[in-house]
Backbone as a printed PyTorch tensor [residue, N CA C, xyz], in Angstrom:
tensor([[[190.3790,   5.3930,  94.5170],
         [189.2630,   6.0080,  96.1830],
         [188.4630,   7.2940,  94.4320]],

        [[188.8350,   6.8360,  94.0830],
         [187.4900,   8.5950,  93.3430],
         [186.5870,   9.2810,  94.1530]],

        [[186.0580,   8.0430,  93.5540],
         [184.3600,   7.0860,  94.0090],
         [184.2970,   8.8530,  95.4270]],

        [[184.9920,   8.0960,  96.5960],
         [184.8730,   8.6340,  97.7070],
         [184.8850,  10.1310,  97.3230]],

        [[185.8990,  10.5410,  96.4890],
         [186.4400,  12.0370,  96.7160],
         [184.6770,  12.4870,  95.4810]],

        [[184.1920,  12.2190,  94.6190],
         [182.9620,  12.8350,  94.3920],
         [181.9500,  13.0430,  95.1700]],

        [[181.3270,  14.2410,  94.7050],
         [180.0130,  15.2210,  95.0280],
         [178.9910,  14.9910,  95.1800]],

        [[177.6040,  15.0560,  95.8760],
         [176.9420,  14.4650,  95.8510],
         [176.0390,  14.6490,  94.3470]],

        [[176.4480,  16.4000,  93.7150],
         [176.3400,  15.9870,  92.4370],
         [175.9110,  15.2620,  91.6360]],

        [[177.8740,  14.6790,  91.3500],
         [178.0040,  13.4020,  90.9400],
         [177.3960,  13.0600,  90.9650]],

        [[177.3680,  11.9650,  92.1830],
         [176.8710,  10.8950,  92.1460],
         [174.5300,  10.4040,  92.5900]],

        [[174.0760,  12.5260,  92.1610],
         [172.7700,  12.1400,  92.3280],
         [171.9540,  11.7160,  93.6210]],

        [[171.2730,  12.6520,  93.7370],
         [169.8430,  12.2370,  95.0670],
         [168.6430,  12.4860,  94.3660]],

        [[167.4480,  12.2420,  95.2840],
         [166.5940,  11.7410,  95.2040],
         [165.5360,  13.4500,  94.7640]],

        [[165.1360,  13.2670,  92.9440],
         [164.8480,  15.0560,  93.1680],
         [162.8960,  14.5820,  93.0190]],

        [[162.5190,  13.6640,  92.8740],
         [160.4480,  14.0210,  92.7750],
         [160.4170,  13.9220,  94.4950]],

        [[160.8020,  14.0180,  95.2850],
         [160.2950,  13.8730,  96.8180],
         [159.1010,  14.8170,  97.0050]],

        [[158.4260,  14.5230,  97.1510],
         [156.8710,  15.8800,  97.6600],
         [157.1640,  17.1550,  98.8360]],

        [[155.9250,  17.6370,  97.9120],
         [156.1060,  18.8340,  98.6910],
         [154.9630,  19.3290,  98.9500]],

        [[154.6050,  19.6710, 100.9530],
         [153.9560,  19.7250, 100.8320],
         [153.4210,  20.7150, 101.9360]],

        [[152.4760,  21.8330, 101.9950],
         [152.8570,  22.6370, 102.8660],
         [153.1540,  22.2410, 104.5340]],

        [[153.5390,  23.9120, 104.9460],
         [153.2970,  23.0820, 106.1950],
         [152.5650,  22.7230, 107.3980]],

        [[150.8330,  23.4210, 106.5540],
         [149.2820,  23.1910, 107.5250],
         [148.7970,  22.0600, 107.0510]],

        [[149.5280,  21.3400, 105.7810],
         [148.5190,  20.4210, 105.1660],
         [148.7450,  19.2680, 106.1130]],

        [[147.7440,  18.4590, 105.9560],
         [147.5100,  16.4570, 107.0560],
         [148.5620,  15.9970, 106.8770]],

        [[149.1210,  15.5240, 108.0950],
         [149.6340,  13.8440, 108.2370],
         [149.0300,  13.0220, 107.3580]],

        [[148.0460,  13.4550, 107.6040],
         [147.1940,  12.1210, 106.4370],
         [148.0740,  11.7260, 104.3920]],

        [[147.5010,  13.4980, 104.4630],
         [148.2400,  13.8390, 103.2900],
         [149.3000,  13.4770, 102.5570]],

        [[150.3690,  13.7010, 103.7820],
         [151.8710,  13.2660, 103.5760],
         [151.4580,  12.1160, 104.3120]],

        [[151.5750,  10.9910, 104.6730],
         [151.0640,   9.2450, 104.7950],
         [151.0160,   8.5240, 103.2070]],

        [[149.6330,   9.4490, 102.6330],
         [149.0610,   9.0070, 101.8880],
         [150.6630,   9.4560, 100.6270]],

        [[151.0500,  10.2390, 100.2580],
         [152.7870,  11.1740,  99.0120],
         [153.5810,   9.5960,  98.7110]],

        [[153.8480,   9.3250, 100.9670],
         [155.1220,   8.6080, 101.4590],
         [154.5100,   7.3540, 100.2940]],

        [[153.4970,   7.0560, 100.5900],
         [153.7200,   5.3170, 100.8400],
         [152.5980,   5.2990,  98.8950]],

        [[152.3730,   6.3730,  98.4530],
         [152.1710,   6.1940,  96.4870],
         [152.7280,   5.9280,  96.4510]],

        [[154.3580,   7.1960,  96.6240],
         [155.4750,   7.2930,  95.7530],
         [156.5870,   6.4190,  96.1140]],

        [[156.7100,   5.4390,  96.9780],
         [158.0020,   5.1780,  97.9340],
         [158.5520,   5.6940,  98.5790]],

        [[157.7730,   7.1670,  99.2880],
         [159.1940,   7.7610,  99.6980],
         [159.4280,   7.3760, 101.6430]],

        [[160.4280,   7.8170, 101.2110],
         [160.4360,   8.0250, 103.2490],
         [160.6080,   9.1660, 103.9090]],

        [[159.8240,  10.5490, 103.1170],
         [159.6470,  11.3790, 103.9870],
         [158.8410,  12.5620, 102.5710]],

        [[158.4160,  13.6610, 103.0720],
         [157.9220,  14.6660, 101.8340],
         [158.8300,  16.0080, 102.5000]],

        [[158.8740,  16.6520, 101.9700],
         [159.3090,  18.1040, 102.0480],
         [158.2340,  19.1380, 102.8550]],

        [[158.6090,  20.0220, 103.5980],
         [157.4010,  20.6760, 103.9930],
         [158.2940,  22.3960, 104.0590]],

        [[156.6170,  22.6810, 103.2200],
         [157.5350,  24.5770, 102.8860],
         [156.1770,  25.0010, 103.1030]],

        [[156.9450,  26.4470, 103.4890],
         [156.1600,  27.4490, 104.1450],
         [156.3750,  28.2010, 103.2170]],

        [[155.9570,  28.9170, 102.7640],
         [155.9650,  30.4430, 101.3600],
         [156.8320,  30.3690, 100.2440]],

        [[156.9700,  29.6470, 100.0320],
         [158.1660,  28.8390,  98.8380],
         [158.9810,  28.1000,  99.9480]],

        [[159.5550,  28.6080, 100.4350],
         [160.3600,  28.1700, 101.2900],
         [160.6600,  26.8060, 102.1140]],

        [[162.0720,  25.5620, 101.8750],
         [162.0050,  24.7550, 102.6240],
         [161.6620,  25.1970, 104.2570]],

        [[160.7560,  24.3350, 105.2420],
         [160.9470,  24.7910, 106.7650],
         [160.6600,  23.6510, 107.3630]],

        [[160.9480,  22.1450, 107.6100],
         [161.0430,  21.1500, 107.7840],
         [161.4880,  19.4730, 106.7350]],

        [[161.0790,  18.8360, 107.4340],
         [160.7720,  17.6870, 106.1630],
         [159.9090,  16.1230, 108.0240]],

        [[159.9180,  15.9120, 106.8770],
         [158.7030,  15.2670, 107.7700],
         [158.6560,  13.4770, 107.1820]],

        [[159.1910,  12.8070, 107.9670],
         [160.3090,  11.8330, 107.8290],
         [159.2930,  10.2340, 108.0830]],

        [[159.6150,   9.0900, 108.0870],
         [158.3920,   8.2080, 107.9050],
         [158.4870,   7.7990, 109.5110]],

        [[160.3840,   8.0400, 110.5750],
         [160.6080,   8.1890, 112.3210],
         [160.0180,   8.4930, 112.3860]],

        [[159.1360,  10.7680, 111.5860],
         [158.7720,  11.4760, 112.3020],
         [157.3120,  10.8830, 112.5690]],

        [[156.7220,  10.4860, 111.8940],
         [155.7720,  10.0770, 112.3670],
         [155.7700,   8.1500, 113.1030]],

        [[156.5000,   7.4970, 113.3360],
         [156.5840,   6.6380, 113.7400],
         [156.4040,   7.0890, 115.2100]],

        [[157.4150,   8.7880, 115.5820],
         [157.5470,   8.1660, 117.2380],
         [156.6210,   9.7960, 117.3490]],

        [[156.6050,  10.5390, 116.6620],
         [155.3730,  11.8700, 116.9440],
         [153.5050,  11.3850, 116.8170]],

        [[153.3090,  10.6840, 116.3100],
         [151.8540,  10.9930, 115.7420],
         [151.5650,   8.9770, 116.2790]],

        [[152.4520,   8.3280, 115.5360],
         [151.6090,   6.6360, 115.7550],
         [152.0330,   6.3380, 117.0200]],

        [[152.8930,   6.6230, 117.7920],
         [153.4620,   6.9110, 119.2500],
         [152.4150,   7.0120, 119.8250]],

        [[151.8550,   7.8320, 120.0520],
         [151.4480,   8.5170, 120.4580],
         [149.3960,   8.3960, 120.3950]],

        [[149.6330,   7.5100, 119.4060],
         [148.1050,   7.2330, 118.9290],
         [146.9580,   8.5840, 118.4000]],

        [[148.2900,   9.9300, 117.7810],
         [146.9870,  10.4700, 116.7690],
         [146.4600,  10.2850, 115.7530]],

        [[145.6910,  11.5070, 115.2190],
         [145.1990,  10.8460, 114.4680],
         [145.5020,  11.2840, 113.5900]],

        [[145.9980,  11.2120, 112.3460],
         [146.6810,  11.0330, 111.1920],
         [145.6790,  12.6580, 110.3340]],

        [[145.0930,  12.8500, 110.3670],
         [143.4400,  13.5220, 109.8310],
         [143.5240,  14.8220, 110.8430]],

        [[144.0880,  14.7890, 111.9380],
         [143.9880,  15.9650, 112.5440],
         [145.0860,  16.7180, 112.3380]],

        [[145.7990,  16.2190, 112.3290],
         [147.5050,  16.5740, 112.6730],
         [148.0680,  17.5240, 111.5970]],

        [[148.4540,  18.9640, 112.2370],
         [149.4530,  19.2730, 110.5040],
         [150.8940,  18.7750, 110.9900]],

        [[151.8430,  19.1310, 109.7350],
         [152.9690,  18.5200, 109.1530],
         [153.5400,  20.1960, 110.3270]],

        [[153.1210,  20.5970, 110.1530],
         [153.9740,  21.7990, 111.0590],
         [154.1100,  21.8330, 112.2200]],

        [[153.7250,  20.6960, 113.0470],
         [153.3630,  20.1930, 114.4910],
         [154.6090,  18.7680, 114.5700]],

        [[154.5130,  18.3140, 113.7850],
         [154.9280,  17.1210, 114.1130],
         [155.7490,  16.7290, 113.1100]],

        [[156.7360,  18.1780, 112.1430],
         [157.7250,  17.4520, 111.6630],
         [159.1010,  17.9890, 112.3950]],

        [[159.9080,  18.0510, 111.1820],
         [161.7410,  18.1330, 112.0160],
         [161.9060,  19.4590, 111.1860]],

        [[162.2820,  20.4840, 112.7940],
         [161.8490,  22.0040, 112.2740],
         [163.1420,  22.4760, 111.7010]],

        [[163.7670,  23.1080, 110.7800],
         [164.6540,  23.5580, 110.3540],
         [166.2190,  22.7900, 109.4440]],

        [[166.0140,  21.6590, 109.5930],
         [166.6150,  20.7640, 109.4020],
         [168.3110,  20.8980, 108.3850]],

        [[168.6830,  19.8860, 109.1360],
         [170.1050,  20.8890, 108.6260],
         [169.7450,  19.7050, 107.3110]],

        [[170.9750,  20.8300, 106.4130],
         [170.7870,  19.8730, 104.5240],
         [172.2150,  20.1160, 104.6250]],

        [[171.9610,  19.8840, 102.1700],
         [173.4200,  19.5300, 102.4100],
         [173.5980,  20.2040, 101.2050]],

        [[173.9530,  20.0960, 100.3350],
         [174.4470,  21.1050,  98.9330],
         [174.9570,  20.3650,  98.4420]],

        [[174.3720,  20.8010,  96.9760],
         [174.7880,  19.6250,  95.8120],
         [176.5280,  19.1900,  95.4530]],

        [[177.2380,  20.3670,  95.7180],
         [178.6780,  20.3480,  95.5720],
         [179.8430,  19.5950,  97.5260]],

        [[178.7210,  19.5650,  97.8240],
         [179.4350,  18.4870,  99.3410],
         [180.1600,  17.5690,  98.5540]],

        [[180.3390,  16.4330,  99.5520],
         [181.5310,  16.0270,  99.0490],
         [180.7960,  14.5580,  99.9110]],

        [[180.6500,  13.7700,  98.9010],
         [179.8680,  11.8820,  99.3430],
         [180.5120,  12.0340, 100.1180]],

        [[181.1010,  12.0610, 100.7350],
         [181.8190,  11.6540, 101.8170],
         [181.8880,  12.0770, 103.1520]],

        [[181.4980,  13.2470, 102.7840],
         [181.2830,  13.9620, 103.8790],
         [180.1740,  13.6910, 104.5020]],

        [[179.0830,  13.7780, 104.0950],
         [177.4240,  13.1960, 103.5360],
         [177.6750,  12.3800, 103.9650]],

        [[178.2820,  10.9950, 103.7960],
         [178.6380,   9.9770, 104.7170],
         [177.8000,   9.4250, 105.9630]],

        [[179.7680,  10.4420, 105.9280],
         [179.5440,  10.5570, 107.4000],
         [179.3110,  11.0600, 108.2100]],

        [[178.5080,  12.7410, 108.4640],
         [177.2460,  13.1580, 108.3140],
         [176.1890,  11.9890, 108.8460]],

        [[175.7760,  11.3900, 108.3220],
         [173.7640,  10.5340, 108.1950],
         [174.3140,   9.8110, 109.1090]],

        [[175.4060,   8.8910, 108.5850],
         [176.0430,   7.5350, 110.2110],
         [176.3420,   8.6770, 110.8020]],

        [[176.1850,   9.3160, 111.4710],
         [177.1340,  10.1110, 112.4860],
         [176.2420,  10.5940, 113.3570]],

        [[174.7670,  11.7090, 112.4620],
         [173.5310,  12.2550, 112.7180],
         [172.4790,  10.8350, 112.5460]],

        [[173.1380,   9.8140, 112.4470],
         [171.7760,   9.3650, 112.2350],
         [170.4120,   9.3090, 111.6730]],

        [[170.8900,  10.0770, 110.7680],
         [169.2280,  10.7130, 109.8560],
         [170.1720,   9.7400, 108.1400]],

        [[168.2260,   9.7120, 107.9070],
         [168.0350,   8.5010, 106.2060],
         [167.3160,   9.6320, 105.3950]],

        [[167.1170,  10.7900, 105.8470],
         [167.1920,  11.8410, 104.3280],
         [167.8040,  12.8640, 104.8000]],

        [[168.2850,  13.5690, 103.9400],
         [168.8750,  15.1460, 103.8790],
         [168.1090,  15.8440, 102.9040]],

        [[167.3910,  16.8130, 103.4660],
         [166.9240,  17.6580, 102.6250],
         [168.4910,  18.1510, 100.8980]],

        [[168.9950,  18.6770,  99.8420],
         [169.2630,  19.2910,  99.2320],
         [169.1460,  20.7220,  99.2460]],

        [[169.6010,  21.3030,  99.6540],
         [169.7240,  22.7360,  99.0940],
         [170.5520,  22.8800,  97.5010]],

        [[169.5830,  24.6010,  97.1180],
         [171.1550,  25.8310,  96.5230],
         [171.5090,  26.2140,  97.2340]],

        [[173.1380,  26.9230,  96.2310],
         [173.0180,  28.2840,  96.9320],
         [171.6890,  29.6500,  97.1680]],

        [[170.5950,  29.1790,  97.1150],
         [170.1850,  30.1060,  97.8820],
         [169.3650,  29.8050,  98.8560]],

        [[169.2410,  28.6670,  98.4480],
         [168.2060,  26.9450,  99.5980],
         [166.9260,  26.8830,  99.5460]],

        [[166.4300,  26.9910,  98.2020],
         [165.7690,  26.4510,  97.5640],
         [165.8740,  24.7830,  97.5070]],

        [[165.2280,  24.1990,  98.1730],
         [165.1770,  22.8150,  97.9250],
         [164.5660,  22.5380,  96.3780]],

        [[166.5640,  21.2300,  96.5470],
         [166.5820,  20.8060,  95.2470],
         [165.8060,  19.3910,  95.4000]],

        [[165.8160,  18.2540,  96.6340],
         [165.0230,  17.4200,  96.6880],
         [165.3810,  17.0830,  98.0430]],

        [[165.8170,  15.4930,  98.3360],
         [166.5770,  14.6020,  99.2380],
         [167.7940,  14.1950,  98.9600]],

        [[168.8130,  13.2660,  99.4930],
         [169.9480,  12.7450,  99.0860],
         [169.4320,  11.8600, 100.6820]],

        [[168.9820,  10.2540, 100.1140],
         [168.3380,   9.4180, 101.3860],
         [169.5660,   8.5390, 101.6620]],

        [[169.1800,   8.0680, 102.5090],
         [170.5230,   6.8070, 102.4860],
         [170.2170,   5.9290, 101.4270]],

        [[168.9460,   5.6700, 100.5080],
         [168.9450,   4.7850,  99.5640],
         [170.3780,   4.8990,  98.1840]],

        [[170.5170,   6.6350,  97.9200],
         [171.3790,   7.0440,  97.3120],
         [172.6080,   6.9890,  97.2220]],

        [[173.0250,   6.7710,  99.0100],
         [174.3580,   6.5390,  99.0950],
         [174.0050,   4.9970,  99.1850]],

        [[173.3270,   4.1100,  99.3500],
         [174.3800,   3.1620,  99.3040],
         [173.7850,   2.3450,  97.8540]],

        [[173.6180,   2.7150,  96.8200],
         [173.4290,   3.0400,  95.3670],
         [175.0020,   3.6390,  95.6710]],

        [[175.4610,   3.9840,  95.5460],
         [176.6640,   5.1290,  95.3420],
         [178.0410,   4.2860,  96.1670]],

        [[177.5760,   3.2890,  97.2260],
         [178.7000,   2.3040,  97.9750],
         [178.8340,   1.4860,  97.1410]],

        [[178.0030,   0.6160,  96.9020],
         [177.6370,  -0.3860,  96.2330],
         [177.9330,  -0.5900,  94.5160]],

        [[178.3350,   0.5640,  93.6070],
         [179.0760,   0.4440,  92.7510],
         [180.4700,   0.7400,  92.9410]],

        [[180.9530,   1.1600,  94.2160],
         [182.8630,   1.8450,  94.1900],
         [183.0750,   0.1490,  95.3030]],

        [[182.0090,  -1.1670,  95.8620],
         [182.3320,  -1.9820,  95.6350],
         [182.1530,  -3.1130,  95.1520]],

        [[181.8550,  -2.7330,  94.1990],
         [181.7630,  -3.8090,  93.0470],
         [182.8010,  -3.5860,  92.0990]],

        [[183.4690,  -2.9240,  91.5780],
         [184.3650,  -1.6570,  91.0140],
         [185.5000,  -2.7120,  91.5430]],

        [[185.9890,  -2.2850,  93.2130],
         [186.8680,  -3.7140,  94.3370],
         [187.0500,  -4.0790,  93.5430]],

        [[185.4010,  -5.1420,  93.3300],
         [185.6940,  -6.3250,  93.5040],
         [186.1080,  -7.0330,  91.8180]],

        [[186.0400,  -5.9100,  90.8990],
         [186.5980,  -6.1470,  89.8500],
         [188.3720,  -5.8140,  89.1990]],

        [[188.2660,  -5.0310,  90.7200],
         [189.1640,  -5.3340,  90.5970],
         [190.2550,  -6.0410,  90.8460]],

        [[191.8400,  -6.7840,  89.3520],
         [192.2960,  -7.7450,  89.3410],
         [193.1640,  -8.0750,  90.6910]],

        [[192.9700,  -8.6860,  91.4680],
         [194.6340,  -9.3050,  93.2620],
         [195.4960,  -9.4020,  92.3370]],

        [[196.6580,  -8.7740,  92.4550],
         [197.9940, -10.0060,  92.7840],
         [197.9940, -10.8780,  93.4720]]])
């Protein structure tokens, strides 16, 4: 079961996540998410990660109150100061954390706190699929 001992760096994460400014409109974030089929955008302020805006944030904080996405800035509806993981963190920890906390997207930051991308539930599922394929390929006695 070496695969569960791997780090996030070893399995990879989604690097090309859109990055928008805290003052950008929700409509722009939604356009970016739709164009590239991303479930979130990283929200930056002064070059630093200030938050994350996910499809769940859109549904719960914008659509649910029937707000106009072109009239709201990300800073008002994003998840502020999101919990993050680092490339060296174990995949097993990330899987447990995502399951327990209900996260589908976790920002990955380096040791200086600079955003590197997002570990998505799809990244984790691809890894788990590889584990199960390996188990299935193992001869049974």
